[in-house]
mmCIF file of C-alpha atoms and ligand atoms in Angstrom:
data_model
loop_
_atom_site.group_PDB
_atom_site.id
_atom_site.type_symbol
_atom_site.label_atom_id
_atom_site.label_comp_id
_atom_site.label_asym_id
_atom_site.label_seq_id
_atom_site.Cartn_x
_atom_site.Cartn_y
_atom_site.Cartn_z
ATOM 1 C CA UNK A 5 79.547 42.911 80.319
ATOM 2 C CA UNK A 6 77.711 45.436 82.119
ATOM 3 C CA UNK A 7 79.761 48.391 81.841
ATOM 4 C CA UNK A 8 83.298 49.517 81.384
ATOM 5 C CA UNK A 9 85.036 51.433 84.020
ATOM 6 C CA UNK A 10 87.885 50.208 83.576
ATOM 7 C CA UNK A 11 90.575 48.079 81.895
ATOM 8 C CA UNK A 12 90.492 45.250 84.988
ATOM 9 C CA UNK A 13 86.904 44.904 83.802
ATOM 10 C CA UNK A 14 88.582 42.889 80.898
ATOM 11 C CA UNK A 15 88.294 39.234 82.084
ATOM 12 C CA UNK A 16 91.494 37.706 79.695
ATOM 13 C CA UNK A 17 93.331 40.872 77.952
ATOM 14 C CA UNK A 18 95.359 37.913 75.276
ATOM 15 C CA UNK A 19 91.269 36.844 73.866
ATOM 16 C CA UNK A 20 90.213 40.327 74.088
ATOM 17 C CA UNK A 21 93.259 41.544 72.011
ATOM 18 C CA UNK A 22 92.298 38.191 69.558
ATOM 19 C CA UNK A 23 89.151 39.082 69.014
ATOM 20 C CA UNK A 24 89.586 42.807 68.457
ATOM 21 C CA UNK A 25 91.282 41.792 65.489
ATOM 22 C CA UNK A 26 89.192 40.037 64.095
ATOM 23 C CA UNK A 27 86.702 42.501 63.976
ATOM 24 C CA UNK A 28 89.291 44.550 62.246
ATOM 25 C CA UNK A 29 89.390 42.216 59.456
ATOM 26 C CA UNK A 30 85.685 42.418 59.252
ATOM 27 C CA UNK A 31 84.173 45.800 60.654
ATOM 28 C CA UNK A 32 80.537 44.835 59.277
ATOM 29 C CA UNK A 33 80.139 41.568 60.250
ATOM 30 C CA UNK A 34 77.603 42.082 63.409
ATOM 31 C CA UNK A 35 76.032 45.036 61.678
ATOM 32 C CA UNK A 36 72.708 43.682 63.020
ATOM 33 C CA UNK A 37 73.728 43.290 66.869
ATOM 34 C CA UNK A 38 73.335 46.522 67.659
ATOM 35 C CA UNK A 39 70.111 47.564 65.215
ATOM 36 C CA UNK A 40 67.311 49.702 66.885
ATOM 37 C CA UNK A 41 69.630 50.565 70.132
ATOM 38 C CA UNK A 42 71.068 53.601 70.913
ATOM 39 C CA UNK A 43 74.467 54.870 72.593
ATOM 40 C CA UNK A 44 74.629 57.907 73.980
ATOM 41 C CA UNK A 45 77.416 59.588 74.043
ATOM 42 C CA UNK A 46 78.155 62.184 76.758
ATOM 43 C CA UNK A 47 81.513 64.782 76.841
ATOM 44 C CA UNK A 48 82.277 66.647 79.867
ATOM 45 C CA UNK A 49 86.084 68.163 77.986
ATOM 46 C CA UNK A 50 86.848 68.247 74.752
ATOM 47 C CA UNK A 51 87.965 64.654 72.141
ATOM 48 C CA UNK A 52 88.342 64.146 68.774
ATOM 49 C CA UNK A 53 89.883 60.141 68.448
ATOM 50 C CA UNK A 54 87.417 59.456 71.307
ATOM 51 C CA UNK A 55 84.231 60.438 69.430
ATOM 52 C CA UNK A 56 84.873 60.044 66.143
ATOM 53 C CA UNK A 57 85.701 56.023 66.688
ATOM 54 C CA UNK A 58 83.740 55.587 69.558
ATOM 55 C CA UNK A 59 80.549 56.713 66.734
ATOM 56 C CA UNK A 60 82.411 54.693 63.931
ATOM 57 C CA UNK A 61 82.662 51.727 66.098
ATOM 58 C CA UNK A 62 78.491 51.782 67.353
ATOM 59 C CA UNK A 63 77.862 52.615 63.193
ATOM 60 C CA UNK A 64 79.639 49.243 62.705
ATOM 61 C CA UNK A 65 77.521 47.545 64.592
ATOM 62 C CA UNK A 66 74.640 49.198 63.127
ATOM 63 C CA UNK A 67 73.790 51.608 66.170
ATOM 64 C CA UNK A 68 72.065 54.481 66.399
ATOM 65 C CA UNK A 69 74.695 57.332 67.725
ATOM 66 C CA UNK A 70 73.578 60.979 70.109
ATOM 67 C CA UNK A 71 76.075 63.275 70.778
ATOM 68 C CA UNK A 72 76.070 66.039 73.411
ATOM 69 C CA UNK A 73 78.854 68.103 74.500
ATOM 70 C CA UNK A 74 77.234 68.134 78.535
ATOM 71 C CA UNK A 75 80.476 70.565 79.439
ATOM 72 C CA UNK A 76 79.337 73.258 77.712
ATOM 73 C CA UNK A 77 75.709 72.973 76.258
ATOM 74 C CA UNK A 78 74.389 70.734 80.002
ATOM 75 C CA UNK A 79 73.253 71.677 82.890
ATOM 76 C CA UNK A 80 75.913 72.563 85.502
ATOM 77 C CA UNK A 81 75.341 69.254 87.763
ATOM 78 C CA UNK A 82 75.343 68.143 91.533
ATOM 79 C CA UNK A 83 76.288 65.384 93.088
ATOM 80 C CA UNK A 84 76.372 66.068 96.950
ATOM 81 C CA UNK A 85 73.574 63.969 98.830
ATOM 82 C CA UNK A 86 71.554 66.221 100.270
ATOM 83 C CA UNK A 87 72.562 69.772 99.077
ATOM 84 C CA UNK A 88 70.898 73.073 98.861
ATOM 85 C CA UNK A 89 70.509 73.536 95.650
ATOM 86 C CA UNK A 90 70.847 77.214 95.657
ATOM 87 C CA UNK A 91 73.828 78.031 94.132
ATOM 88 C CA UNK A 92 75.634 77.229 90.631
ATOM 89 C CA UNK A 93 74.578 74.052 90.068
ATOM 90 C CA UNK A 94 70.943 73.612 88.293
ATOM 91 C CA UNK A 95 70.450 69.461 87.657
ATOM 92 C CA UNK A 96 71.304 65.987 90.160
ATOM 93 C CA UNK A 97 73.414 63.771 88.357
ATOM 94 C CA UNK A 98 70.126 61.304 89.931
ATOM 95 C CA UNK A 99 67.337 63.063 87.377
ATOM 96 C CA UNK A 100 69.998 63.186 84.738
ATOM 97 C CA UNK A 101 71.414 59.974 84.976
ATOM 98 C CA UNK A 102 67.917 58.359 85.103
ATOM 99 C CA UNK A 103 66.979 61.166 82.160
ATOM 100 C CA UNK A 104 69.565 60.159 79.971
ATOM 101 C CA UNK A 105 68.690 56.634 80.615
ATOM 102 C CA UNK A 106 65.541 56.512 78.781
ATOM 103 C CA UNK A 107 66.898 57.625 75.399
ATOM 104 C CA UNK A 108 69.869 55.365 75.482
ATOM 105 C CA UNK A 109 71.100 51.660 75.797
ATOM 106 C CA UNK A 110 74.666 51.894 76.908
ATOM 107 C CA UNK A 111 75.678 55.567 77.427
ATOM 108 C CA UNK A 112 79.177 56.524 77.114
ATOM 109 C CA UNK A 113 80.838 59.163 79.742
ATOM 110 C CA UNK A 114 84.590 61.351 78.717
ATOM 111 C CA UNK A 115 85.239 63.604 82.498
ATOM 112 C CA UNK A 116 88.788 64.753 83.182
ATOM 113 C CA UNK A 117 90.306 64.946 86.827
ATOM 114 C CA UNK A 118 89.917 68.421 87.665
ATOM 115 C CA UNK A 119 93.372 68.598 89.354
ATOM 116 C CA UNK A 120 93.066 70.798 92.198
ATOM 117 C CA UNK A 121 90.992 68.141 94.821
ATOM 118 C CA UNK A 122 92.628 64.340 94.740
ATOM 119 C CA UNK A 123 89.810 62.957 96.768
ATOM 120 C CA UNK A 124 87.322 64.756 94.338
ATOM 121 C CA UNK A 125 88.686 63.025 91.123
ATOM 122 C CA UNK A 126 89.270 59.930 92.545
ATOM 123 C CA UNK A 127 85.651 60.142 93.636
ATOM 124 C CA UNK A 128 84.790 59.780 89.687
ATOM 125 C CA UNK A 129 82.218 61.979 90.688
ATOM 126 C CA UNK A 130 80.548 61.745 86.896
ATOM 127 C CA UNK A 131 81.857 58.307 86.320
ATOM 128 C CA UNK A 132 80.562 56.635 89.163
ATOM 129 C CA UNK A 133 76.976 58.812 89.498
ATOM 130 C CA UNK A 134 76.316 57.538 86.150
ATOM 131 C CA UNK A 135 77.008 54.051 86.784
ATOM 132 C CA UNK A 136 74.932 54.508 90.473
ATOM 133 C CA UNK A 137 71.737 55.838 88.661
ATOM 134 C CA UNK A 138 71.361 55.128 85.493
ATOM 135 C CA UNK A 139 69.111 51.940 84.480
ATOM 136 C CA UNK A 140 71.924 51.236 81.382
ATOM 137 C CA UNK A 141 75.002 50.421 81.186
ATOM 138 C CA UNK A 142 78.157 52.562 80.976
ATOM 139 C CA UNK A 143 81.271 53.153 79.360
ATOM 140 C CA UNK A 144 84.310 54.744 80.481
ATOM 141 C CA UNK A 145 85.288 57.057 77.071
ATOM 142 C CA UNK A 146 87.965 58.922 80.072
ATOM 143 C CA UNK A 147 87.668 59.491 83.558
ATOM 144 C CA UNK A 148 89.732 61.158 86.304
ATOM 145 C CA UNK A 149 91.571 57.670 86.615
ATOM 146 C CA UNK A 150 92.089 56.274 83.519
ATOM 147 C CA UNK A 151 90.766 55.743 79.786
ATOM 148 C CA UNK A 152 90.409 51.655 79.308
ATOM 149 C CA UNK A 153 89.144 52.603 75.987
ATOM 150 C CA UNK A 154 92.891 53.727 75.163
ATOM 151 C CA UNK A 155 94.740 51.208 76.614
ATOM 152 C CA UNK A 156 92.797 48.682 75.249
ATOM 153 C CA UNK A 157 93.481 50.225 71.778
ATOM 154 C CA UNK A 158 97.239 50.347 72.555
ATOM 155 C CA UNK A 159 97.051 46.565 73.596
ATOM 156 C CA UNK A 160 96.232 45.586 70.460
ATOM 157 C CA UNK A 161 98.454 47.671 68.898
ATOM 158 C CA UNK A 162 101.470 46.531 70.688
ATOM 159 C CA UNK A 163 100.535 42.718 69.869
ATOM 160 C CA UNK A 164 100.229 43.802 66.495
ATOM 161 C CA UNK A 165 104.084 45.421 65.611
ATOM 162 C CA UNK A 166 105.778 42.928 68.581
ATOM 163 C CA UNK A 167 107.823 40.674 67.234
ATOM 164 C CA UNK A 168 109.324 39.101 70.676
ATOM 165 C CA UNK A 169 106.762 37.031 73.092
ATOM 166 C CA UNK A 170 108.719 39.288 75.537
ATOM 167 C CA UNK A 171 109.047 42.504 74.264
ATOM 168 C CA UNK A 172 110.914 45.704 76.382
ATOM 169 C CA UNK A 173 108.413 48.187 77.079
ATOM 170 C CA UNK A 174 108.820 51.689 78.261
ATOM 171 C CA UNK A 175 106.661 54.049 79.554
ATOM 172 C CA UNK A 176 108.421 57.339 79.402
ATOM 173 C CA UNK A 177 107.126 60.768 81.010
ATOM 174 C CA UNK A 178 107.322 64.059 78.792
ATOM 175 C CA UNK A 179 107.358 68.064 79.365
ATOM 176 C CA UNK A 180 104.775 69.453 78.624
ATOM 177 C CA UNK A 181 103.352 73.392 78.960
ATOM 178 C CA UNK A 182 100.237 72.714 80.822
ATOM 179 C CA UNK A 183 99.157 70.723 83.970
ATOM 180 C CA UNK A 184 97.760 67.138 82.332
ATOM 181 C CA UNK A 185 95.859 64.384 84.080
ATOM 182 C CA UNK A 186 97.461 60.501 84.497
ATOM 183 C CA UNK A 187 94.066 58.728 83.625
ATOM 184 C CA UNK A 188 96.250 57.253 80.201
ATOM 185 C CA UNK A 189 99.778 57.097 81.649
ATOM 186 C CA UNK A 190 97.531 54.391 84.625
ATOM 187 C CA UNK A 191 95.710 52.305 82.272
ATOM 188 C CA UNK A 192 98.504 51.985 79.915
ATOM 189 C CA UNK A 193 100.202 50.584 83.511
ATOM 190 C CA UNK A 194 97.705 48.512 85.040
ATOM 191 C CA UNK A 195 97.330 46.873 80.862
ATOM 192 C CA UNK A 196 100.645 46.339 80.613
ATOM 193 C CA UNK A 197 100.574 44.516 83.929
ATOM 194 C CA UNK A 198 97.971 42.258 82.756
ATOM 195 C CA UNK A 199 100.377 40.792 79.859
ATOM 196 C CA UNK A 200 104.034 39.425 79.534
ATOM 197 C CA UNK A 201 106.707 41.914 78.868
ATOM 198 C CA UNK A 202 109.557 43.763 80.150
ATOM 199 C CA UNK A 203 107.870 46.972 81.619
ATOM 200 C CA UNK A 204 109.743 50.169 82.812
ATOM 201 C CA UNK A 205 108.381 53.359 83.697
ATOM 202 C CA UNK A 206 110.867 56.246 83.726
ATOM 203 C CA UNK A 207 110.438 59.798 84.638
ATOM 204 C CA UNK A 208 112.502 62.700 86.553
ATOM 205 C CA UNK A 209 111.415 62.169 90.252
ATOM 206 C CA UNK A 210 108.836 63.697 91.857
ATOM 207 C CA UNK A 211 105.912 62.316 89.425
ATOM 208 C CA UNK A 212 105.680 59.175 90.775
ATOM 209 C CA UNK A 213 102.421 57.507 89.473
ATOM 210 C CA UNK A 214 99.782 56.431 92.206
ATOM 211 C CA UNK A 215 101.526 53.625 94.320
ATOM 212 C CA UNK A 216 98.639 52.528 94.166
ATOM 213 C CA UNK A 217 98.620 51.589 90.319
ATOM 214 C CA UNK A 218 102.255 51.409 89.848
ATOM 215 C CA UNK A 219 102.683 48.420 92.954
ATOM 216 C CA UNK A 220 106.107 46.994 91.592
ATOM 217 C CA UNK A 221 106.319 47.659 88.301
ATOM 218 C CA UNK A 222 109.648 48.682 87.874
ATOM 219 C CA UNK A 223 110.948 52.666 87.797
ATOM 220 C CA UNK A 224 114.009 54.180 85.698
ATOM 221 C CA UNK A 225 114.667 57.755 87.163
ATOM 222 C CA UNK A 226 117.542 57.473 84.271
ATOM 223 C CA UNK A 227 115.239 57.570 81.073
ATOM 224 C CA UNK A 228 118.556 56.456 79.089
ATOM 225 C CA UNK A 229 118.848 52.961 80.968
ATOM 226 C CA UNK A 230 116.083 53.003 80.745
ATOM 227 C CA UNK A 231 115.398 53.292 76.956
ATOM 228 C CA UNK A 232 118.572 50.631 76.351
ATOM 229 C CA UNK A 233 117.747 48.607 73.989
ATOM 230 C CA UNK A 234 113.683 48.546 74.487
ATOM 231 C CA UNK A 235 111.013 47.639 71.414
ATOM 232 C CA UNK A 236 108.654 49.972 71.991
ATOM 233 C CA UNK A 237 108.424 53.488 73.740
ATOM 234 C CA UNK A 238 105.013 55.119 75.184
ATOM 235 C CA UNK A 239 104.781 58.803 75.720
ATOM 236 C CA UNK A 240 103.262 60.561 77.700
ATOM 237 C CA UNK A 241 102.808 63.806 79.892
ATOM 238 C CA UNK A 242 101.477 64.005 83.327
ATOM 239 C CA UNK A 243 101.062 65.714 86.341
ATOM 240 C CA UNK A 244 102.758 65.256 89.903
ATOM 241 C CA UNK A 245 100.712 62.459 91.794
ATOM 242 C CA UNK A 246 102.474 63.456 95.125
ATOM 243 C CA UNK A 247 101.449 67.438 94.459
ATOM 244 C CA UNK A 248 98.584 66.677 93.303
ATOM 245 C CA UNK A 249 98.083 68.563 89.880
ATOM 246 C CA UNK A 250 101.294 69.992 89.581
ATOM 247 C CA UNK A 251 104.183 70.499 87.414
ATOM 248 C CA UNK A 252 107.106 70.041 89.222
ATOM 249 C CA UNK A 253 109.834 70.278 86.868
ATOM 250 C CA UNK A 254 109.700 70.620 82.578
ATOM 251 C CA UNK A 255 113.364 69.503 81.887
ATOM 252 C CA UNK A 256 113.021 69.661 78.019
ATOM 253 C CA UNK A 257 116.060 66.985 77.746
ATOM 254 C CA UNK A 258 113.225 64.400 78.362
ATOM 255 C CA UNK A 259 111.461 64.569 75.065
ATOM 256 C CA UNK A 260 111.639 61.864 72.863
ATOM 257 C CA UNK A 261 113.913 62.114 70.165
ATOM 258 C CA UNK A 262 115.381 59.770 67.299
ATOM 259 C CA UNK A 263 118.350 59.205 68.850
ATOM 260 C CA UNK A 264 116.753 58.137 72.193
ATOM 261 C CA UNK A 265 114.055 56.139 70.382
ATOM 262 C CA UNK A 266 117.508 53.604 68.756
ATOM 263 C CA UNK A 267 115.568 50.509 67.815
ATOM 264 C CA UNK A 268 112.161 51.151 68.926
ATOM 265 C CA UNK A 269 108.768 51.359 68.079
ATOM 266 C CA UNK A 270 107.184 54.791 69.103
ATOM 267 C CA UNK A 271 103.829 54.724 70.784
ATOM 268 C CA UNK A 272 101.409 58.032 72.074
ATOM 269 C CA UNK A 273 97.034 58.376 72.388
ATOM 270 C CA UNK A 274 97.263 61.751 70.615
ATOM 271 C CA UNK A 275 97.066 64.917 70.366
ATOM 272 C CA UNK A 276 100.477 65.613 71.129
ATOM 273 C CA UNK A 277 102.567 68.661 71.184
ATOM 274 C CA UNK A 278 105.275 68.911 68.379
ATOM 275 C CA UNK A 279 109.060 68.939 69.276
ATOM 276 C CA UNK A 280 107.510 69.641 73.218
ATOM 277 C CA UNK A 281 106.956 66.450 74.078
ATOM 278 C CA UNK A 282 108.224 64.636 71.263
ATOM 279 C CA UNK A 283 110.582 66.140 68.190
ATOM 280 C CA UNK A 284 108.733 65.766 64.495
ATOM 281 C CA UNK A 285 111.581 63.092 62.895
ATOM 282 C CA UNK A 286 110.403 61.029 65.547
ATOM 283 C CA UNK A 287 106.419 61.378 64.753
ATOM 284 C CA UNK A 288 107.022 61.613 60.915
ATOM 285 C CA UNK A 289 109.159 58.711 61.050
ATOM 286 C CA UNK A 290 108.871 54.781 59.965
ATOM 287 C CA UNK A 291 108.556 53.685 63.538
ATOM 288 C CA UNK A 292 105.260 56.179 64.960
ATOM 289 C CA UNK A 293 102.888 54.120 65.846
ATOM 290 C CA UNK A 294 100.389 56.905 66.218
ATOM 291 C CA UNK A 295 98.101 57.179 63.354
ATOM 292 C CA UNK A 296 97.591 53.143 63.828
ATOM 293 C CA UNK A 297 96.980 53.634 67.654
ATOM 294 C CA UNK A 298 94.139 56.072 66.702
ATOM 295 C CA UNK A 299 92.746 53.889 64.770
ATOM 296 C CA UNK A 300 92.928 51.153 66.910
ATOM 297 C CA UNK A 301 90.205 52.888 68.845
ATOM 298 C CA UNK A 302 87.648 52.409 67.233
ATOM 299 C CA UNK A 303 88.086 47.977 67.014
ATOM 300 C CA UNK A 304 88.470 48.712 70.946
ATOM 301 C CA UNK A 305 85.774 51.155 71.327
ATOM 302 C CA UNK A 306 83.786 48.018 69.017
ATOM 303 C CA UNK A 307 84.606 45.365 71.500
ATOM 304 C CA UNK A 308 83.539 47.024 74.294
ATOM 305 C CA UNK A 309 79.973 47.810 72.530
ATOM 306 C CA UNK A 310 80.186 44.161 71.469
ATOM 307 C CA UNK A 311 80.140 42.604 74.382
ATOM 308 C CA UNK A 312 77.471 45.066 76.079
ATOM 309 C CA UNK A 313 74.980 44.466 73.665
ATOM 310 C CA UNK A 314 75.572 40.638 74.273
ATOM 311 C CA UNK A 315 74.217 41.085 77.268
ATOM 312 C CA UNK A 316 71.535 43.395 76.822
HETATM 313 N N1 CP B 423 93.640 59.579 72.663
HETATM 314 C C1 CP B 423 92.774 60.544 73.165
HETATM 315 O O1 CP B 423 91.631 59.572 73.555
HETATM 316 O O2 CP B 423 92.358 61.529 71.651
HETATM 317 P P1 CP B 423 90.939 62.456 72.260
HETATM 318 O O3 CP B 423 91.375 62.724 73.797
HETATM 319 O O4 CP B 423 90.808 63.220 70.657
HETATM 320 O O5 CP B 423 89.706 61.830 72.184
#
């Protein structure tokens, strides 16, 4: 594999999940594979899980790791072709990506949507800029449109906890005080479309995700109907896609509660706002999978890095 930019870079989700579960049983088995190789992590936005789990994954493979908080410590980057750079930007992506490539063997990037300009966000300037100009493989640690490392970790977690061949899985929107991107929800939807499940998305009207991603996945606007007999409930907030980046409604009744969860297992990518997105009793209960999801981030990242290292 050359790059890991989208969940669609996975050729067989079932095989990848199986391989990740084997890695999880013996995480240091391939410690010789990455010896002498360096991973560079560039963060344009904050992180806890992605930063530490991806480092841990690289260390398990014997790699060296360099981390830079590019968003507040790097030069402001320019992306335009032929731009006269006499304003706020100091360095062009063309030089930056090539320079970074000389210091590492794989570069991983986190650059969120700004949620102001849909066209600009969907152009994925940072991720695609590195893909275009870097001379090394690029890994997406959450971009404007997707969070494929999270979705792979979620697939591993679902596989570990499913008791049915075809479980009912619900992606439920939740209220949030801030305007959040669509990346986690997008990649979760695409990942669910790659496996056999009774999968439903539920959200208030106005929070429809990008129809090119949702395709023919069922949407149920009545949360109670959607949640009936669910085996897994994945909760996430996102802002409006059509009124791009706007919080068009914030009904607190959409918060996940223990009563609504029923017999289902609860999933969330974290970080999560307690008693806004989900009540304490769910997160502190024995059907919450959130800590295991975060643990599986290591093995998702490790599998991706292993496949790239094997191809260098
Ligand atoms: N889920 C996730 O990506 O967490 P961080 O934002 O803390 O990395």
